[in-house]
Coordinates of C-alpha atoms in Angstrom, one line a residue:
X1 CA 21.4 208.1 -128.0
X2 CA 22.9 205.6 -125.4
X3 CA 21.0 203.2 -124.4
X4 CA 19.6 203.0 -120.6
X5 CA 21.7 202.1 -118.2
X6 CA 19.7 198.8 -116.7
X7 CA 19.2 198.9 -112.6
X8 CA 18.9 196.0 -110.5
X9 CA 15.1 195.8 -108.7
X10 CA 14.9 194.6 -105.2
X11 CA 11.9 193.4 -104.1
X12 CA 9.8 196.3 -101.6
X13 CA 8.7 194.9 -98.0
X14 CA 4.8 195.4 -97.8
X15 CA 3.4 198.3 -96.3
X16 CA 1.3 197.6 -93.1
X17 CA 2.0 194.0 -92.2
X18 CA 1.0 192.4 -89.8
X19 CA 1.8 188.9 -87.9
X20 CA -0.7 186.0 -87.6
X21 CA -1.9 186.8 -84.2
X22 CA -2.5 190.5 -85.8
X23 CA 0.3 192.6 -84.3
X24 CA 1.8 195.5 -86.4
X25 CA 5.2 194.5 -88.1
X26 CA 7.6 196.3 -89.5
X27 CA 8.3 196.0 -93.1
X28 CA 12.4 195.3 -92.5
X29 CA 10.8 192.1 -90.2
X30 CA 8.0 191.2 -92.8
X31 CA 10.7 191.1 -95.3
X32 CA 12.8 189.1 -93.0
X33 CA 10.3 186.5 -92.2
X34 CA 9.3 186.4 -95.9
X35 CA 12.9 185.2 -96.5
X36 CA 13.1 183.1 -94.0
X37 CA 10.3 181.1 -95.3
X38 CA 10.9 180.8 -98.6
X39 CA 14.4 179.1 -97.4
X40 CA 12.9 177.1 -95.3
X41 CA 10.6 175.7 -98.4
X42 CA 13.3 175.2 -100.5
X43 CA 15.7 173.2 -97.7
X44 CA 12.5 171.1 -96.6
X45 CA 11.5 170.3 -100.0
X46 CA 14.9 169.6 -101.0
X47 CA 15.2 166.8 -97.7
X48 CA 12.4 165.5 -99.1
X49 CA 13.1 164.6 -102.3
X50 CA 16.5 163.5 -101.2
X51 CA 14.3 161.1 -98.1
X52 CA 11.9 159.8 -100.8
X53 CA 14.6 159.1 -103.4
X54 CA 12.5 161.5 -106.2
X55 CA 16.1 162.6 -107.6
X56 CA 17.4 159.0 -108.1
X57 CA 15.2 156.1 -106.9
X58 CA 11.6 157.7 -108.4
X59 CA 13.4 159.0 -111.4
X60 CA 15.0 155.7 -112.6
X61 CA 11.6 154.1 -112.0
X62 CA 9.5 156.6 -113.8
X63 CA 12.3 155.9 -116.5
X64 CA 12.2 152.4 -116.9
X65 CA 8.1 153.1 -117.9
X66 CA 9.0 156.1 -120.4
X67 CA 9.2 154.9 -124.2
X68 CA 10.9 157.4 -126.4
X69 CA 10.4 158.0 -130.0
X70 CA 12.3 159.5 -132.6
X71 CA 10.6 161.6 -135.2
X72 CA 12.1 162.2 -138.4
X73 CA 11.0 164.4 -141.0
X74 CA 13.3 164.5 -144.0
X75 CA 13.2 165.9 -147.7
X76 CA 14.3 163.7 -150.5
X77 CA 17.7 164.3 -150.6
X78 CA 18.4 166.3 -147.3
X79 CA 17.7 165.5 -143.4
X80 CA 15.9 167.9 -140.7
X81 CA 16.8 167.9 -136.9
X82 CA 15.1 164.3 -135.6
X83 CA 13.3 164.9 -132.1
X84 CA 12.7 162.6 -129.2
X85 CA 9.0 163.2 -128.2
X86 CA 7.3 160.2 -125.6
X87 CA 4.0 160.1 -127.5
X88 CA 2.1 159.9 -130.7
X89 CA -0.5 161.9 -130.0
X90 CA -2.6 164.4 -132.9
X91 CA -1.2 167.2 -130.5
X92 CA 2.2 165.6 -130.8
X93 CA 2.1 164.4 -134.4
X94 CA 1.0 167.9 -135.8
X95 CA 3.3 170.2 -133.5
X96 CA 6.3 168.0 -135.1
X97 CA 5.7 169.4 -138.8
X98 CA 5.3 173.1 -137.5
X99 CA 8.9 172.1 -136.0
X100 CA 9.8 170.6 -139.6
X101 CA 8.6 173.1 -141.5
X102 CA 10.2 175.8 -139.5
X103 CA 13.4 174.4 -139.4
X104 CA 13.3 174.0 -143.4
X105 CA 12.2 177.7 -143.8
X106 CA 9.2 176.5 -146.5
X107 CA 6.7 173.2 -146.7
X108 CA 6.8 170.7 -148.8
X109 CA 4.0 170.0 -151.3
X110 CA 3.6 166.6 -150.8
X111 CA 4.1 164.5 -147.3
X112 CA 4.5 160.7 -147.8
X113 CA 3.6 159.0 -144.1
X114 CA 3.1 156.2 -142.2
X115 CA -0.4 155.2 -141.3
X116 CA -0.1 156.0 -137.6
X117 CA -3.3 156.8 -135.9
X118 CA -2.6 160.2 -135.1
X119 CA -1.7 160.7 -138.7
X120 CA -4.6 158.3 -140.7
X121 CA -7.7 157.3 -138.8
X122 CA -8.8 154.4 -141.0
X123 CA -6.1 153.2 -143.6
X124 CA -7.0 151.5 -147.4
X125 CA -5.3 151.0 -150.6
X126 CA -7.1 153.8 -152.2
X127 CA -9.1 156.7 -149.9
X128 CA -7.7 156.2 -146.7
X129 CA -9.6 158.6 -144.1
X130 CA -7.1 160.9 -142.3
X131 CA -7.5 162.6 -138.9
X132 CA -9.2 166.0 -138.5
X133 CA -7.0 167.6 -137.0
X134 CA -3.8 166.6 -139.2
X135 CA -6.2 167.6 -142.6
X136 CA -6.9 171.2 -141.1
X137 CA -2.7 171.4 -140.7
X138 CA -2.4 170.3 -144.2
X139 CA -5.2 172.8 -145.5
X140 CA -3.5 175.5 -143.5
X141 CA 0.0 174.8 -145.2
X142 CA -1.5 173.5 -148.5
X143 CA 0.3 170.0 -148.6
X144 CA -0.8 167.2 -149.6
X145 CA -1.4 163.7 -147.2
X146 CA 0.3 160.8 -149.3
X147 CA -0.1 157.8 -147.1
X148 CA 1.8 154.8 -147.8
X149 CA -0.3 151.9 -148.0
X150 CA -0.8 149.3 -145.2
X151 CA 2.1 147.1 -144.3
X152 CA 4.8 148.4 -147.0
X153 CA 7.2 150.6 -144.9
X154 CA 9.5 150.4 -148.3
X155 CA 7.1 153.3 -149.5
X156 CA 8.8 155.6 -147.2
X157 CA 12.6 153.5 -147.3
X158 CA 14.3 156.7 -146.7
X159 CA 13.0 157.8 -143.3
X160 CA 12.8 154.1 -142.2
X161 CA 16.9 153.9 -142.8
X162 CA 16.8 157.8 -141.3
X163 CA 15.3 156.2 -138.1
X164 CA 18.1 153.4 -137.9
X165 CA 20.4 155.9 -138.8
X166 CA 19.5 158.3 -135.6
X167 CA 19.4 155.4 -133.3
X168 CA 23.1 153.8 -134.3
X169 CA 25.5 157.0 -134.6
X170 CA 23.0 159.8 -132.6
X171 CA 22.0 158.1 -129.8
X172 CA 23.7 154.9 -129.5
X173 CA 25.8 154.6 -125.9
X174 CA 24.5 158.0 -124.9
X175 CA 22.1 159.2 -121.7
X176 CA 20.6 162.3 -121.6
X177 CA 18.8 164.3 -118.6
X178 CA 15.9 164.8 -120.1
X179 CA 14.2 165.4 -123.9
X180 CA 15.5 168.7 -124.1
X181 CA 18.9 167.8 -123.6
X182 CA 18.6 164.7 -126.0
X183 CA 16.9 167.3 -128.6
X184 CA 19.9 169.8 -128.6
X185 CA 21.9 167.2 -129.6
X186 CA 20.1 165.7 -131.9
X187 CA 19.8 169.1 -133.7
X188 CA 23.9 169.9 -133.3
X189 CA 24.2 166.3 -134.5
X190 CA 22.3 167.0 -138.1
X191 CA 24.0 170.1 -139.1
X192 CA 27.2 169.7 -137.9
X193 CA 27.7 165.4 -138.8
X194 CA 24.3 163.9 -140.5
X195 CA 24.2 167.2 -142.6
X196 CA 27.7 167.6 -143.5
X197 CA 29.0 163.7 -144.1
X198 CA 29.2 163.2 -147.7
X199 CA 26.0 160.6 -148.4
X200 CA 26.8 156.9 -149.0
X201 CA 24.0 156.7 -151.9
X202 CA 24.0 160.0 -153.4
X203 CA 27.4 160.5 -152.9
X204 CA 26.5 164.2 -152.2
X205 CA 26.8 166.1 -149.0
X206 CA 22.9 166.8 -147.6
X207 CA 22.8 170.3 -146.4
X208 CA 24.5 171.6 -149.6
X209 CA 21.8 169.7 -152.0
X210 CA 18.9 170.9 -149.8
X211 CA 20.3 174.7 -150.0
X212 CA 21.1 174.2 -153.7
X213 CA 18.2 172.4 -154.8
X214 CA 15.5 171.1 -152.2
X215 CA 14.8 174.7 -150.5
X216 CA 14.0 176.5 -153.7
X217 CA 11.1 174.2 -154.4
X218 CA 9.4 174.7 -150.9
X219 CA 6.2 176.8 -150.6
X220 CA 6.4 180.2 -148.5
X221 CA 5.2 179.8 -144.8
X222 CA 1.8 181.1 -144.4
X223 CA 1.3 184.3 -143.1
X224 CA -0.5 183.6 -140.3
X225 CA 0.5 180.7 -137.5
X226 CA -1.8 177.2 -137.3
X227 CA -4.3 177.3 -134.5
X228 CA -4.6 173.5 -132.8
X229 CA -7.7 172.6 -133.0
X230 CA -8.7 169.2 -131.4
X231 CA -12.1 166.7 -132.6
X232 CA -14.0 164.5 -130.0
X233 CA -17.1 162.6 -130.2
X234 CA -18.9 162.8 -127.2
X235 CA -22.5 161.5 -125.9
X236 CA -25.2 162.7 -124.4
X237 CA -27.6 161.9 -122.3
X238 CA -31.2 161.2 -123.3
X239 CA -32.4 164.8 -122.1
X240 CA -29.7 166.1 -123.6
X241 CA -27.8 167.0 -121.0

């Protein structure tokens, strides 16, 4: 059957209006003042941003306080889409391996990482004590938390040189509008350069050892999406209350 022929919609005056000293209006005049309005909002709050400097002036200042971070989540062999986030929240930390995993198709069974706080609450050489939140994501994707121990970022060498690696042939001598143009690079940068280049150690070209060899070994995606839960300690007062 063909398929419906789609029809523009234009918006319908209201019926009954009436002016703010209530006299009767016609809807072609309700609709026109209605118009008029709205382009009067949009030229007024455009003078104003241009008087106050908020497209130039308030943005370079609210730049110069902004510290980006690159995450990168990488198999052994292969590399997934770094992303430029501005914090290292729990909210943050956990909605970047939803990304990963999504973007890899499968999880990992094991995930070696650093002993941020969003990550690790309270690190140790043996029993380290790892954030709610981030051991309910685990649970839910059945990995395991491997954290490197304290002060020996050589346990996790290969996203340490991924990291440098973003920052000297991604990013360097680049600007970006905002995160979410800096992110569409970033992921057109790994498949189409970082994922295709031929690797200097393994002599092997990434993409094509994660299809061949690194995606067959990843557990299925659940069936059912993570719910963010977040954990607070709060105090009450002596009634209770």
């Amino acid at each position: 059957a063909p398929a419906p022929a789609l029809e523009p919609v234009h918006p319908q005056p209201p019926a009954g209006a009436h002016d703010e000293h209530g006299a009767a209006v016609s809807p072609e005049e309700a609709m026109r003042r209605l118009e008029s309005g709205n382009h009067r909002f949009v030229i007024e709050r455009r003078d104003r941003s241009t008087a106050t400097g908020d497209d130039v002036e308030r943005r370079a200042e609210l730049t110069a306080g902004q510290h980006p971070f690159a995450a990168v989540l990488t198999c052994g062999d292969s590399r997934v889409s770094p992303e430029i986030v501005f914090d290292q929240s729990v909210e943050t930390w956990t909605r970047l391996h939803v990304s990963a995993f999504e973007f890899f198709g499968g999880v990992p069974r094991r995930i070696v990482l650093d002993n941020l706080k969003a990550g690790i609450v309270q690190a140790c050489l043996h029993d380290s004590e790892v954030q709610r939140s981030y051991r309910d994501l685990a649970l839910h994707y059945d990995f395991v938390i491997s954290p490197c121990r304290p002060r020996t970022p050589e346990h996790k060498g290969k996203v340490e040189s991924g990291v440098r690696y973003v920052k000297r042939n991604a990013l360097a001598g680049r600007t970006f509008r905002d995160a979410h143009e800096a992110n569409a690079h970033l992921l057109r940068w790994c498949r189409e350069v970082a994922g295709r280049r031929t690797h200097g150690t393994t002599r092997q070209v990434p993409l094509d050892v994660f299809e061949r060899v690194e995606r067959p070994a990843l557990q299925p995606l659940p069936a059912t999406a993570w719910e963010a839960s977040t954990f607070k300690t709060c105090k009450l007062h002596r009634d209770c209350h």
